[in-house]
């Protein structure tokens, strides 16, 4: 059953309806992940059973999603899951296509590719041996990123009452590790303690936590550049939109570790879209360990007088802010 294509139907989480009635990229990625989890359940390999019976944690370690159409808060999406891994692959790979009904027609609103590993959970006594055919997807650890020597000492952790941690942007260079990571790049940095509710299995941050992190660092970056989401909504009636997102886990991030996140603007395309990269690190034994990398393509839309939506052409202040000229 796991090697057979299937489908499921699902509605997006109401939490994702943050601007107008369209869903943000994070919740569309959540739907793709949920469809893959449902595919495992249909095959008799529910995530809870994998953990309890075989001592395995199911982890998505790669997700790449393109968003050709919007997803509405009341949409009932049909998600088609197709296994695409080969007999030699050591990761399970699935293509997920999400469709919704528009004016009586089925249209594709998202296309995703996900890769999955089964991580041996420390301290869990497996009751049974791993089913035949799954052994090649089992790993003792998610990723083995190569650490890099640090030339500075990490700053002490800020007081837990300080909120969202330490940021390094236009007006602040307060963290030596972030300063070293950013250098002279057009980038923004954020150091933050990973809370338990971003983690799973009492151990590590899953892909959903990194998707939240990607959304949060974008929010902090925009505020640092004077493009606060609420201000842009109120003053220009611009609604942020994402057309593509990608996330890869390179190593594990433990609960309550300090996570260093660097968000770098890479390219502005025809004054309509900009692409950015997120890189995440932890410091272990005096060395910097890459833990995740992601990319996202952003723009803005506005509603015309006839009710239709169109991409916004960035004005000069926005272009200067995105290019880092005001740093």
PDB file of C-alpha atoms in Angstrom:
ATOM      1  CA  UNK A   1       0.000   0.000   0.000  1.00  0.00           C
ATOM      2  CA  UNK A   2       2.857   2.424   0.755  1.00  0.00           C
ATOM      3  CA  UNK A   3       4.124   2.092  -2.816  1.00  0.00           C
ATOM      4  CA  UNK A   4       0.677   2.710  -4.304  1.00  0.00           C
ATOM      5  CA  UNK A   5      -0.664   6.150  -5.136  1.00  0.00           C
ATOM      6  CA  UNK A   6      -3.594   7.415  -3.118  1.00  0.00           C
ATOM      7  CA  UNK A   7      -5.555  10.528  -2.243  1.00  0.00           C
ATOM      8  CA  UNK A   8      -7.138  12.255   0.709  1.00  0.00           C
ATOM      9  CA  UNK A   9      -9.315  15.316   1.221  1.00  0.00           C
ATOM     10  CA  UNK A  10      -8.648  18.007   3.781  1.00  0.00           C
ATOM     11  CA  UNK A  11      -9.402  21.606   4.691  1.00  0.00           C
ATOM     12  CA  UNK A  12      -6.671  24.065   5.712  1.00  0.00           C
ATOM     13  CA  UNK A  13      -6.246  25.125   9.318  1.00  0.00           C
ATOM     14  CA  UNK A  14      -8.193  28.244  10.274  1.00  0.00           C
ATOM     15  CA  UNK A  15      -5.040  29.582  11.941  1.00  0.00           C
ATOM     16  CA  UNK A  16      -3.503  30.053   8.493  1.00  0.00           C
ATOM     17  CA  UNK A  17      -6.103  32.622   7.445  1.00  0.00           C
ATOM     18  CA  UNK A  18      -3.895  35.535   8.466  1.00  0.00           C
ATOM     19  CA  UNK A  19      -4.481  37.991   5.600  1.00  0.00           C
ATOM     20  CA  UNK A  20      -7.815  38.177   3.718  1.00  0.00           C
ATOM     21  CA  UNK A  21      -9.277  34.673   3.223  1.00  0.00           C
ATOM     22  CA  UNK A  22      -6.301  33.040   1.492  1.00  0.00           C
ATOM     23  CA  UNK A  23      -3.958  30.645   3.251  1.00  0.00           C
ATOM     24  CA  UNK A  24      -0.265  31.283   3.705  1.00  0.00           C
ATOM     25  CA  UNK A  25       2.468  28.982   2.387  1.00  0.00           C
ATOM     26  CA  UNK A  26       3.082  27.331   5.759  1.00  0.00           C
ATOM     27  CA  UNK A  27      -0.390  25.867   6.035  1.00  0.00           C
ATOM     28  CA  UNK A  28      -0.333  24.679   2.429  1.00  0.00           C
ATOM     29  CA  UNK A  29       2.884  22.831   3.264  1.00  0.00           C
ATOM     30  CA  UNK A  30       1.147  21.452   6.355  1.00  0.00           C
ATOM     31  CA  UNK A  31      -1.573  19.992   4.121  1.00  0.00           C
ATOM     32  CA  UNK A  32       1.037  18.265   1.965  1.00  0.00           C
ATOM     33  CA  UNK A  33       2.709  16.795   5.047  1.00  0.00           C
ATOM     34  CA  UNK A  34      -0.664  15.700   6.433  1.00  0.00           C
ATOM     35  CA  UNK A  35      -1.470  13.961   3.135  1.00  0.00           C
ATOM     36  CA  UNK A  36       1.757  11.957   3.345  1.00  0.00           C
ATOM     37  CA  UNK A  37       1.021  11.025   6.974  1.00  0.00           C
ATOM     38  CA  UNK A  38      -2.443   9.871   5.912  1.00  0.00           C
ATOM     39  CA  UNK A  39      -0.818   7.821   3.147  1.00  0.00           C
ATOM     40  CA  UNK A  40       1.215   6.001   5.823  1.00  0.00           C
ATOM     41  CA  UNK A  41      -1.908   5.410   7.899  1.00  0.00           C
ATOM     42  CA  UNK A  42      -3.723   3.955   4.897  1.00  0.00           C
ATOM     43  CA  UNK A  43      -0.786   1.573   4.431  1.00  0.00           C
ATOM     44  CA  UNK A  44      -1.070   0.339   8.026  1.00  0.00           C
ATOM     45  CA  UNK A  45       2.005   2.315   9.112  1.00  0.00           C
ATOM     46  CA  UNK A  46       0.508   5.112  11.198  1.00  0.00           C
ATOM     47  CA  UNK A  47       3.117   7.454  12.722  1.00  0.00           C
ATOM     48  CA  UNK A  48       2.051   6.541  16.269  1.00  0.00           C
ATOM     49  CA  UNK A  49       2.323   2.844  15.515  1.00  0.00           C
ATOM     50  CA  UNK A  50       5.761   3.286  13.927  1.00  0.00           C
ATOM     51  CA  UNK A  51       6.901   4.942  17.159  1.00  0.00           C
ATOM     52  CA  UNK A  52       5.272   2.552  19.641  1.00  0.00           C
ATOM     53  CA  UNK A  53       5.813  -0.702  17.753  1.00  0.00           C
ATOM     54  CA  UNK A  54       9.154  -0.157  16.024  1.00  0.00           C
ATOM     55  CA  UNK A  55      10.727   2.736  17.945  1.00  0.00           C
ATOM     56  CA  UNK A  56      10.811   4.904  14.809  1.00  0.00           C
ATOM     57  CA  UNK A  57       9.990   8.582  14.398  1.00  0.00           C
ATOM     58  CA  UNK A  58       8.642   9.622  11.009  1.00  0.00           C
ATOM     59  CA  UNK A  59      10.395  12.807   9.869  1.00  0.00           C
ATOM     60  CA  UNK A  60       9.951  14.878   6.727  1.00  0.00           C
ATOM     61  CA  UNK A  61      13.477  16.055   5.859  1.00  0.00           C
ATOM     62  CA  UNK A  62      12.750  17.849   2.580  1.00  0.00           C
ATOM     63  CA  UNK A  63       9.720  19.729   1.285  1.00  0.00           C
ATOM     64  CA  UNK A  64       9.540  21.754  -1.920  1.00  0.00           C
ATOM     65  CA  UNK A  65       6.239  23.430  -2.816  1.00  0.00           C
ATOM     66  CA  UNK A  66       5.131  25.549  -5.768  1.00  0.00           C
ATOM     67  CA  UNK A  67       1.940  27.546  -5.431  1.00  0.00           C
ATOM     68  CA  UNK A  68       0.325  28.374  -8.802  1.00  0.00           C
ATOM     69  CA  UNK A  69      -3.084  29.254  -7.278  1.00  0.00           C
ATOM     70  CA  UNK A  70      -4.329  30.472  -3.926  1.00  0.00           C
ATOM     71  CA  UNK A  71      -5.994  28.276  -1.327  1.00  0.00           C
ATOM     72  CA  UNK A  72      -9.168  29.696   0.250  1.00  0.00           C
ATOM     73  CA  UNK A  73     -10.059  29.203   3.904  1.00  0.00           C
ATOM     74  CA  UNK A  74     -13.224  27.261   2.970  1.00  0.00           C
ATOM     75  CA  UNK A  75     -11.649  25.097   0.265  1.00  0.00           C
ATOM     76  CA  UNK A  76     -11.820  21.340   0.534  1.00  0.00           C
ATOM     77  CA  UNK A  77      -8.580  20.296  -1.109  1.00  0.00           C
ATOM     78  CA  UNK A  78      -8.033  16.924  -2.742  1.00  0.00           C
ATOM     79  CA  UNK A  79      -4.437  15.823  -2.274  1.00  0.00           C
ATOM     80  CA  UNK A  80      -3.007  13.134  -4.541  1.00  0.00           C
ATOM     81  CA  UNK A  81       0.023  11.310  -3.117  1.00  0.00           C
ATOM     82  CA  UNK A  82       2.365   9.465  -5.477  1.00  0.00           C
ATOM     83  CA  UNK A  83       5.436   7.539  -4.229  1.00  0.00           C
ATOM     84  CA  UNK A  84       8.378   8.362  -6.518  1.00  0.00           C
ATOM     85  CA  UNK A  85      11.407   6.863  -4.724  1.00  0.00           C
ATOM     86  CA  UNK A  86      13.474   4.317  -6.626  1.00  0.00           C
ATOM     87  CA  UNK A  87      14.658   0.906  -5.353  1.00  0.00           C
ATOM     88  CA  UNK A  88      18.078   2.433  -4.624  1.00  0.00           C
ATOM     89  CA  UNK A  89      16.874   5.468  -2.677  1.00  0.00           C
ATOM     90  CA  UNK A  90      17.511   5.659   1.060  1.00  0.00           C
ATOM     91  CA  UNK A  91      14.774   8.268   1.516  1.00  0.00           C
ATOM     92  CA  UNK A  92      11.109   7.806   0.742  1.00  0.00           C
ATOM     93  CA  UNK A  93       9.992  10.465  -1.729  1.00  0.00           C
ATOM     94  CA  UNK A  94       6.439  11.503  -2.542  1.00  0.00           C
ATOM     95  CA  UNK A  95       4.904  13.920  -5.019  1.00  0.00           C
ATOM     96  CA  UNK A  96       1.776  15.595  -3.649  1.00  0.00           C
ATOM     97  CA  UNK A  97      -0.626  17.509  -5.904  1.00  0.00           C
ATOM     98  CA  UNK A  98      -3.360  19.602  -4.300  1.00  0.00           C
ATOM     99  CA  UNK A  99      -6.479  20.522  -6.292  1.00  0.00           C
ATOM    100  CA  UNK A 100      -9.517  22.636  -5.447  1.00  0.00           C
ATOM    101  CA  UNK A 101     -12.787  23.425  -7.171  1.00  0.00           C
ATOM    102  CA  UNK A 102     -13.060  26.750  -8.985  1.00  0.00           C
ATOM    103  CA  UNK A 103     -16.280  27.605 -10.896  1.00  0.00           C
ATOM    104  CA  UNK A 104     -17.070  23.931 -11.264  1.00  0.00           C
ATOM    105  CA  UNK A 105     -13.565  23.033 -12.485  1.00  0.00           C
ATOM    106  CA  UNK A 106     -10.732  21.295 -10.680  1.00  0.00           C
ATOM    107  CA  UNK A 107      -7.586  23.444 -10.599  1.00  0.00           C
ATOM    108  CA  UNK A 108      -4.168  22.722  -9.102  1.00  0.00           C
ATOM    109  CA  UNK A 109      -3.286  25.079  -6.262  1.00  0.00           C
ATOM    110  CA  UNK A 110      -0.047  23.421  -5.081  1.00  0.00           C
ATOM    111  CA  UNK A 111       2.577  20.891  -6.126  1.00  0.00           C
ATOM    112  CA  UNK A 112       4.927  19.489  -3.500  1.00  0.00           C
ATOM    113  CA  UNK A 113       7.729  16.976  -3.211  1.00  0.00           C
ATOM    114  CA  UNK A 114       8.479  15.531   0.221  1.00  0.00           C
ATOM    115  CA  UNK A 115      11.242  13.213   1.422  1.00  0.00           C
ATOM    116  CA  UNK A 116      10.836  11.083   4.537  1.00  0.00           C
ATOM    117  CA  UNK A 117      13.165   9.200   6.889  1.00  0.00           C
ATOM    118  CA  UNK A 118      12.402   6.878   9.802  1.00  0.00           C
ATOM    119  CA  UNK A 119      14.570   7.948  12.706  1.00  0.00           C
ATOM    120  CA  UNK A 120      15.488   5.460  15.465  1.00  0.00           C
ATOM    121  CA  UNK A 121      14.148   7.019  18.664  1.00  0.00           C
ATOM    122  CA  UNK A 122      16.518   6.918  21.635  1.00  0.00           C
ATOM    123  CA  UNK A 123      15.075   5.377  24.770  1.00  0.00           C
ATOM    124  CA  UNK A 124      12.117   3.731  23.003  1.00  0.00           C
ATOM    125  CA  UNK A 125      12.000  -0.043  23.286  1.00  0.00           C
ATOM    126  CA  UNK A 126      10.813  -1.451  19.968  1.00  0.00           C
ATOM    127  CA  UNK A 127       8.340  -4.288  20.339  1.00  0.00           C
ATOM    128  CA  UNK A 128       8.813  -5.614  16.812  1.00  0.00           C
ATOM    129  CA  UNK A 129      11.409  -5.672  14.058  1.00  0.00           C
ATOM    130  CA  UNK A 130      11.143  -3.170  11.221  1.00  0.00           C
ATOM    131  CA  UNK A 131       8.901  -4.460   8.394  1.00  0.00           C
ATOM    132  CA  UNK A 132      10.661  -5.788   5.321  1.00  0.00           C
ATOM    133  CA  UNK A 133      11.306  -3.119   2.744  1.00  0.00           C
ATOM    134  CA  UNK A 134      11.526  -0.247   5.251  1.00  0.00           C
ATOM    135  CA  UNK A 135      15.028  -0.954   6.569  1.00  0.00           C
ATOM    136  CA  UNK A 136      16.766   1.202   3.964  1.00  0.00           C
ATOM    137  CA  UNK A 137      14.784   4.237   5.110  1.00  0.00           C
ATOM    138  CA  UNK A 138      15.778   3.840   8.766  1.00  0.00           C
ATOM    139  CA  UNK A 139      18.513   6.100  10.158  1.00  0.00           C
ATOM    140  CA  UNK A 140      20.180   6.640  13.518  1.00  0.00           C
ATOM    141  CA  UNK A 141      20.301  10.393  12.910  1.00  0.00           C
ATOM    142  CA  UNK A 142      18.724  12.948  10.565  1.00  0.00           C
ATOM    143  CA  UNK A 143      21.602  14.417   8.610  1.00  0.00           C
ATOM    144  CA  UNK A 144      25.270  14.608   9.414  1.00  0.00           C
ATOM    145  CA  UNK A 145      26.223  18.168   8.564  1.00  0.00           C
ATOM    146  CA  UNK A 146      29.916  19.010   8.740  1.00  0.00           C
ATOM    147  CA  UNK A 147      30.653  21.418  11.631  1.00  0.00           C
ATOM    148  CA  UNK A 148      32.635  24.597  11.002  1.00  0.00           C
ATOM    149  CA  UNK A 149      35.151  26.072  13.443  1.00  0.00           C
ATOM    150  CA  UNK A 150      34.035  29.316  15.094  1.00  0.00           C
ATOM    151  CA  UNK A 151      36.386  32.277  15.384  1.00  0.00           C
ATOM    152  CA  UNK A 152      34.250  34.040  18.029  1.00  0.00           C
ATOM    153  CA  UNK A 153      32.702  33.052  21.350  1.00  0.00           C
ATOM    154  CA  UNK A 154      28.900  32.817  21.468  1.00  0.00           C
ATOM    155  CA  UNK A 155      27.113  35.453  23.514  1.00  0.00           C
ATOM    156  CA  UNK A 156      25.273  34.322  26.608  1.00  0.00           C
ATOM    157  CA  UNK A 157      21.617  33.459  26.198  1.00  0.00           C
ATOM    158  CA  UNK A 158      19.351  36.493  26.674  1.00  0.00           C
ATOM    159  CA  UNK A 159      16.938  36.546  29.576  1.00  0.00           C
ATOM    160  CA  UNK A 160      13.928  34.347  28.787  1.00  0.00           C
ATOM    161  CA  UNK A 161      11.673  37.344  29.308  1.00  0.00           C
ATOM    162  CA  UNK A 162      13.246  39.135  26.340  1.00  0.00           C
ATOM    163  CA  UNK A 163      10.664  37.645  23.972  1.00  0.00           C
ATOM    164  CA  UNK A 164      11.806  36.655  20.500  1.00  0.00           C
ATOM    165  CA  UNK A 165      15.512  36.486  21.291  1.00  0.00           C
ATOM    166  CA  UNK A 166      18.356  38.474  19.733  1.00  0.00           C
ATOM    167  CA  UNK A 167      18.238  40.007  16.270  1.00  0.00           C
ATOM    168  CA  UNK A 168      20.964  41.499  14.095  1.00  0.00           C
ATOM    169  CA  UNK A 169      19.789  43.920  11.440  1.00  0.00           C
ATOM    170  CA  UNK A 170      20.046  47.561  10.441  1.00  0.00           C
ATOM    171  CA  UNK A 171      20.459  49.056  13.910  1.00  0.00           C
ATOM    172  CA  UNK A 172      21.913  46.234  15.949  1.00  0.00           C
ATOM    173  CA  UNK A 173      25.030  44.059  15.797  1.00  0.00           C
ATOM    174  CA  UNK A 174      24.737  42.533  19.245  1.00  0.00           C
ATOM    175  CA  UNK A 175      25.591  38.886  18.647  1.00  0.00           C
ATOM    176  CA  UNK A 176      29.125  37.827  17.625  1.00  0.00           C
ATOM    177  CA  UNK A 177      28.067  34.562  15.943  1.00  0.00           C
ATOM    178  CA  UNK A 178      25.359  36.256  13.875  1.00  0.00           C
ATOM    179  CA  UNK A 179      27.776  39.072  13.030  1.00  0.00           C
ATOM    180  CA  UNK A 180      30.248  36.524  11.680  1.00  0.00           C
ATOM    181  CA  UNK A 181      27.579  34.641   9.716  1.00  0.00           C
ATOM    182  CA  UNK A 182      26.136  37.773   8.131  1.00  0.00           C
ATOM    183  CA  UNK A 183      29.359  39.637   7.361  1.00  0.00           C
ATOM    184  CA  UNK A 184      28.646  42.222   4.658  1.00  0.00           C
ATOM    185  CA  UNK A 185      25.809  40.247   3.074  1.00  0.00           C
ATOM    186  CA  UNK A 186      22.325  41.668   2.543  1.00  0.00           C
ATOM    187  CA  UNK A 187      21.029  39.582   5.425  1.00  0.00           C
ATOM    188  CA  UNK A 188      19.236  39.590   8.755  1.00  0.00           C
ATOM    189  CA  UNK A 189      20.053  37.409  11.770  1.00  0.00           C
ATOM    190  CA  UNK A 190      18.050  35.981  14.640  1.00  0.00           C
ATOM    191  CA  UNK A 191      19.158  33.939  17.655  1.00  0.00           C
ATOM    192  CA  UNK A 192      16.383  32.187  19.493  1.00  0.00           C
ATOM    193  CA  UNK A 193      15.784  29.392  22.032  1.00  0.00           C
ATOM    194  CA  UNK A 194      13.768  26.515  20.554  1.00  0.00           C
ATOM    195  CA  UNK A 195      10.716  25.821  22.778  1.00  0.00           C
ATOM    196  CA  UNK A 196       9.237  22.409  23.377  1.00  0.00           C
ATOM    197  CA  UNK A 197       6.064  23.187  21.397  1.00  0.00           C
ATOM    198  CA  UNK A 198       8.103  23.533  18.198  1.00  0.00           C
ATOM    199  CA  UNK A 199       9.446  19.981  18.690  1.00  0.00           C
ATOM    200  CA  UNK A 200       8.181  16.440  18.470  1.00  0.00           C
ATOM    201  CA  UNK A 201       8.893  13.135  20.233  1.00  0.00           C
ATOM    202  CA  UNK A 202      10.299  15.143  23.165  1.00  0.00           C
ATOM    203  CA  UNK A 203      13.519  15.512  21.235  1.00  0.00           C
ATOM    204  CA  UNK A 204      13.945  17.676  18.119  1.00  0.00           C
ATOM    205  CA  UNK A 205      12.401  20.265  15.822  1.00  0.00           C
ATOM    206  CA  UNK A 206      10.563  18.758  12.822  1.00  0.00           C
ATOM    207  CA  UNK A 207       9.979  20.304   9.406  1.00  0.00           C
ATOM    208  CA  UNK A 208       6.799  22.027  10.640  1.00  0.00           C
ATOM    209  CA  UNK A 209       8.871  23.928  13.197  1.00  0.00           C
ATOM    210  CA  UNK A 210      11.281  25.086  10.519  1.00  0.00           C
ATOM    211  CA  UNK A 211       8.355  26.209   8.356  1.00  0.00           C
ATOM    212  CA  UNK A 212       7.154  28.320  11.277  1.00  0.00           C
ATOM    213  CA  UNK A 213      10.678  29.625  11.682  1.00  0.00           C
ATOM    214  CA  UNK A 214      10.858  30.612   8.015  1.00  0.00           C
ATOM    215  CA  UNK A 215       7.630  32.568   8.330  1.00  0.00           C
ATOM    216  CA  UNK A 216       8.798  34.233  11.541  1.00  0.00           C
ATOM    217  CA  UNK A 217      12.206  35.299  10.277  1.00  0.00           C
ATOM    218  CA  UNK A 218      10.543  36.869   7.223  1.00  0.00           C
ATOM    219  CA  UNK A 219       8.285  38.837   9.570  1.00  0.00           C
ATOM    220  CA  UNK A 220      11.258  40.051  11.656  1.00  0.00           C
ATOM    221  CA  UNK A 221      13.278  40.898   8.541  1.00  0.00           C
ATOM    222  CA  UNK A 222      10.466  42.965   7.034  1.00  0.00           C
ATOM    223  CA  UNK A 223       9.980  44.878  10.288  1.00  0.00           C
ATOM    224  CA  UNK A 224      13.721  45.536  10.455  1.00  0.00           C
ATOM    225  CA  UNK A 225      13.648  46.955   6.912  1.00  0.00           C
ATOM    226  CA  UNK A 226      10.650  49.196   7.584  1.00  0.00           C
ATOM    227  CA  UNK A 227       8.226  46.940   5.699  1.00  0.00           C
ATOM    228  CA  UNK A 228       6.194  45.767   8.696  1.00  0.00           C
ATOM    229  CA  UNK A 229       3.369  43.599   7.395  1.00  0.00           C
ATOM    230  CA  UNK A 230       0.621  45.544   9.196  1.00  0.00           C
ATOM    231  CA  UNK A 231       1.968  48.910   8.026  1.00  0.00           C
ATOM    232  CA  UNK A 232       2.184  47.776   4.400  1.00  0.00           C
ATOM    233  CA  UNK A 233      -1.353  46.365   4.628  1.00  0.00           C
ATOM    234  CA  UNK A 234      -2.787  49.540   6.097  1.00  0.00           C
ATOM    235  CA  UNK A 235      -0.885  52.106   4.027  1.00  0.00           C
ATOM    236  CA  UNK A 236      -0.547  50.400   0.643  1.00  0.00           C
ATOM    237  CA  UNK A 237      -3.126  47.584   0.734  1.00  0.00           C
ATOM    238  CA  UNK A 238      -0.402  45.130  -0.255  1.00  0.00           C
ATOM    239  CA  UNK A 239      -0.919  41.499   0.761  1.00  0.00           C
ATOM    240  CA  UNK A 240       2.211  39.297   0.983  1.00  0.00           C
ATOM    241  CA  UNK A 241       2.225  36.279  -1.319  1.00  0.00           C
ATOM    242  CA  UNK A 242       4.548  33.271  -1.701  1.00  0.00           C
ATOM    243  CA  UNK A 243       4.925  31.420  -5.003  1.00  0.00           C
ATOM    244  CA  UNK A 244       7.590  28.875  -4.023  1.00  0.00           C
ATOM    245  CA  UNK A 245       9.137  27.521  -0.840  1.00  0.00           C
ATOM    246  CA  UNK A 246      11.735  24.859  -0.146  1.00  0.00           C
ATOM    247  CA  UNK A 247      13.187  23.465   3.074  1.00  0.00           C
ATOM    248  CA  UNK A 248      15.906  20.881   3.729  1.00  0.00           C
ATOM    249  CA  UNK A 249      16.944  19.491   7.108  1.00  0.00           C
ATOM    250  CA  UNK A 250      20.727  19.098   7.332  1.00  0.00           C
ATOM    251  CA  UNK A 251      21.058  18.011  10.956  1.00  0.00           C
ATOM    252  CA  UNK A 252      19.002  17.839  14.121  1.00  0.00           C
ATOM    253  CA  UNK A 253      18.040  20.716  16.399  1.00  0.00           C
ATOM    254  CA  UNK A 254      17.338  19.724  19.978  1.00  0.00           C
ATOM    255  CA  UNK A 255      14.649  21.102  22.201  1.00  0.00           C
ATOM    256  CA  UNK A 256      15.787  24.300  23.989  1.00  0.00           C
ATOM    257  CA  UNK A 257      18.967  24.718  21.955  1.00  0.00           C
ATOM    258  CA  UNK A 258      19.917  28.196  20.770  1.00  0.00           C
ATOM    259  CA  UNK A 259      19.194  28.375  17.052  1.00  0.00           C
ATOM    260  CA  UNK A 260      20.960  30.911  14.845  1.00  0.00           C
ATOM    261  CA  UNK A 261      18.962  31.859  11.753  1.00  0.00           C
ATOM    262  CA  UNK A 262      20.278  33.989   8.883  1.00  0.00           C
ATOM    263  CA  UNK A 263      17.872  35.305   6.257  1.00  0.00           C
ATOM    264  CA  UNK A 264      19.550  36.556   3.080  1.00  0.00           C
ATOM    265  CA  UNK A 265      17.904  38.351   0.160  1.00  0.00           C
ATOM    266  CA  UNK A 266      19.375  36.819  -2.987  1.00  0.00           C
ATOM    267  CA  UNK A 267      17.621  38.419  -5.964  1.00  0.00           C
ATOM    268  CA  UNK A 268      14.855  40.851  -6.890  1.00  0.00           C
ATOM    269  CA  UNK A 269      13.169  39.724 -10.111  1.00  0.00           C
ATOM    270  CA  UNK A 270      11.669  42.389 -12.400  1.00  0.00           C
ATOM    271  CA  UNK A 271      10.544  44.429  -9.349  1.00  0.00           C
ATOM    272  CA  UNK A 272       7.764  41.853  -8.814  1.00  0.00           C
ATOM    273  CA  UNK A 273       9.260  39.042  -6.747  1.00  0.00           C
ATOM    274  CA  UNK A 274      12.288  38.537  -4.536  1.00  0.00           C
ATOM    275  CA  UNK A 275      14.019  35.300  -3.584  1.00  0.00           C
ATOM    276  CA  UNK A 276      15.566  34.740  -0.182  1.00  0.00           C
ATOM    277  CA  UNK A 277      17.515  32.012   1.602  1.00  0.00           C
ATOM    278  CA  UNK A 278      17.227  30.895   5.218  1.00  0.00           C
ATOM    279  CA  UNK A 279      20.178  29.149   6.869  1.00  0.00           C
ATOM    280  CA  UNK A 280      19.986  27.732  10.397  1.00  0.00           C
ATOM    281  CA  UNK A 281      22.804  26.731  12.752  1.00  0.00           C
ATOM    282  CA  UNK A 282      23.500  25.594  16.288  1.00  0.00           C
ATOM    283  CA  UNK A 283      26.775  25.839  18.200  1.00  0.00           C
ATOM    284  CA  UNK A 284      28.033  22.552  19.640  1.00  0.00           C
ATOM    285  CA  UNK A 285      31.432  22.012  21.271  1.00  0.00           C
ATOM    286  CA  UNK A 286      32.617  25.396  20.013  1.00  0.00           C
ATOM    287  CA  UNK A 287      31.746  24.586  16.407  1.00  0.00           C
ATOM    288  CA  UNK A 288      28.978  25.806  14.120  1.00  0.00           C
ATOM    289  CA  UNK A 289      26.670  23.055  12.818  1.00  0.00           C
ATOM    290  CA  UNK A 290      24.377  23.759   9.802  1.00  0.00           C
ATOM    291  CA  UNK A 291      20.942  22.357  10.627  1.00  0.00           C
ATOM    292  CA  UNK A 292      18.597  23.526   7.859  1.00  0.00           C
ATOM    293  CA  UNK A 293      18.458  25.587   4.712  1.00  0.00           C
ATOM    294  CA  UNK A 294      15.458  26.920   2.847  1.00  0.00           C
ATOM    295  CA  UNK A 295      14.425  29.226   0.043  1.00  0.00           C
ATOM    296  CA  UNK A 296      11.302  31.281  -0.490  1.00  0.00           C
ATOM    297  CA  UNK A 297       9.981  33.492  -3.280  1.00  0.00           C
ATOM    298  CA  UNK A 298       7.940  36.464  -2.083  1.00  0.00           C
ATOM    299  CA  UNK A 299       5.914  39.255  -3.597  1.00  0.00           C
ATOM    300  CA  UNK A 300       2.838  41.354  -2.903  1.00  0.00           C
ATOM    301  CA  UNK A 301      -0.656  41.403  -4.367  1.00  0.00           C
ATOM    302  CA  UNK A 302      -3.343  44.058  -4.269  1.00  0.00           C
ATOM    303  CA  UNK A 303      -7.033  44.056  -5.141  1.00  0.00           C
ATOM    304  CA  UNK A 304      -8.183  46.165  -8.077  1.00  0.00           C
ATOM    305  CA  UNK A 305     -11.451  48.083  -8.143  1.00  0.00           C
ATOM    306  CA  UNK A 306     -13.108  45.290 -10.141  1.00  0.00           C
ATOM    307  CA  UNK A 307     -12.294  42.790  -7.374  1.00  0.00           C
ATOM    308  CA  UNK A 308      -9.486  40.935  -9.179  1.00  0.00           C
ATOM    309  CA  UNK A 309      -6.019  40.543  -7.720  1.00  0.00           C
ATOM    310  CA  UNK A 310      -2.696  41.442  -9.335  1.00  0.00           C
ATOM    311  CA  UNK A 311       0.988  41.360  -8.450  1.00  0.00           C
ATOM    312  CA  UNK A 312       2.388  44.663  -7.233  1.00  0.00           C
ATOM    313  CA  UNK A 313       5.421  46.293  -8.841  1.00  0.00           C
ATOM    314  CA  UNK A 314       7.817  47.263  -6.035  1.00  0.00           C
ATOM    315  CA  UNK A 315       8.256  51.013  -5.608  1.00  0.00           C
ATOM    316  CA  UNK A 316      11.660  52.613  -4.995  1.00  0.00           C
ATOM    317  CA  UNK A 317      11.455  52.645  -1.165  1.00  0.00           C
ATOM    318  CA  UNK A 318      10.613  48.929  -1.199  1.00  0.00           C
ATOM    319  CA  UNK A 319      13.445  48.131  -3.607  1.00  0.00           C
ATOM    320  CA  UNK A 320      15.905  50.068  -1.439  1.00  0.00           C
ATOM    321  CA  UNK A 321      14.720  48.252   1.684  1.00  0.00           C
ATOM    322  CA  UNK A 322      14.983  44.802   0.066  1.00  0.00           C
ATOM    323  CA  UNK A 323      18.402  45.559  -1.444  1.00  0.00           C
ATOM    324  CA  UNK A 324      19.782  46.646   1.914  1.00  0.00           C
ATOM    325  CA  UNK A 325      20.641  50.179   0.845  1.00  0.00           C
ATOM    326  CA  UNK A 326      19.300  51.469   4.162  1.00  0.00           C
ATOM    327  CA  UNK A 327      21.494  49.180   6.260  1.00  0.00           C
TER     328      UNK A 327
END
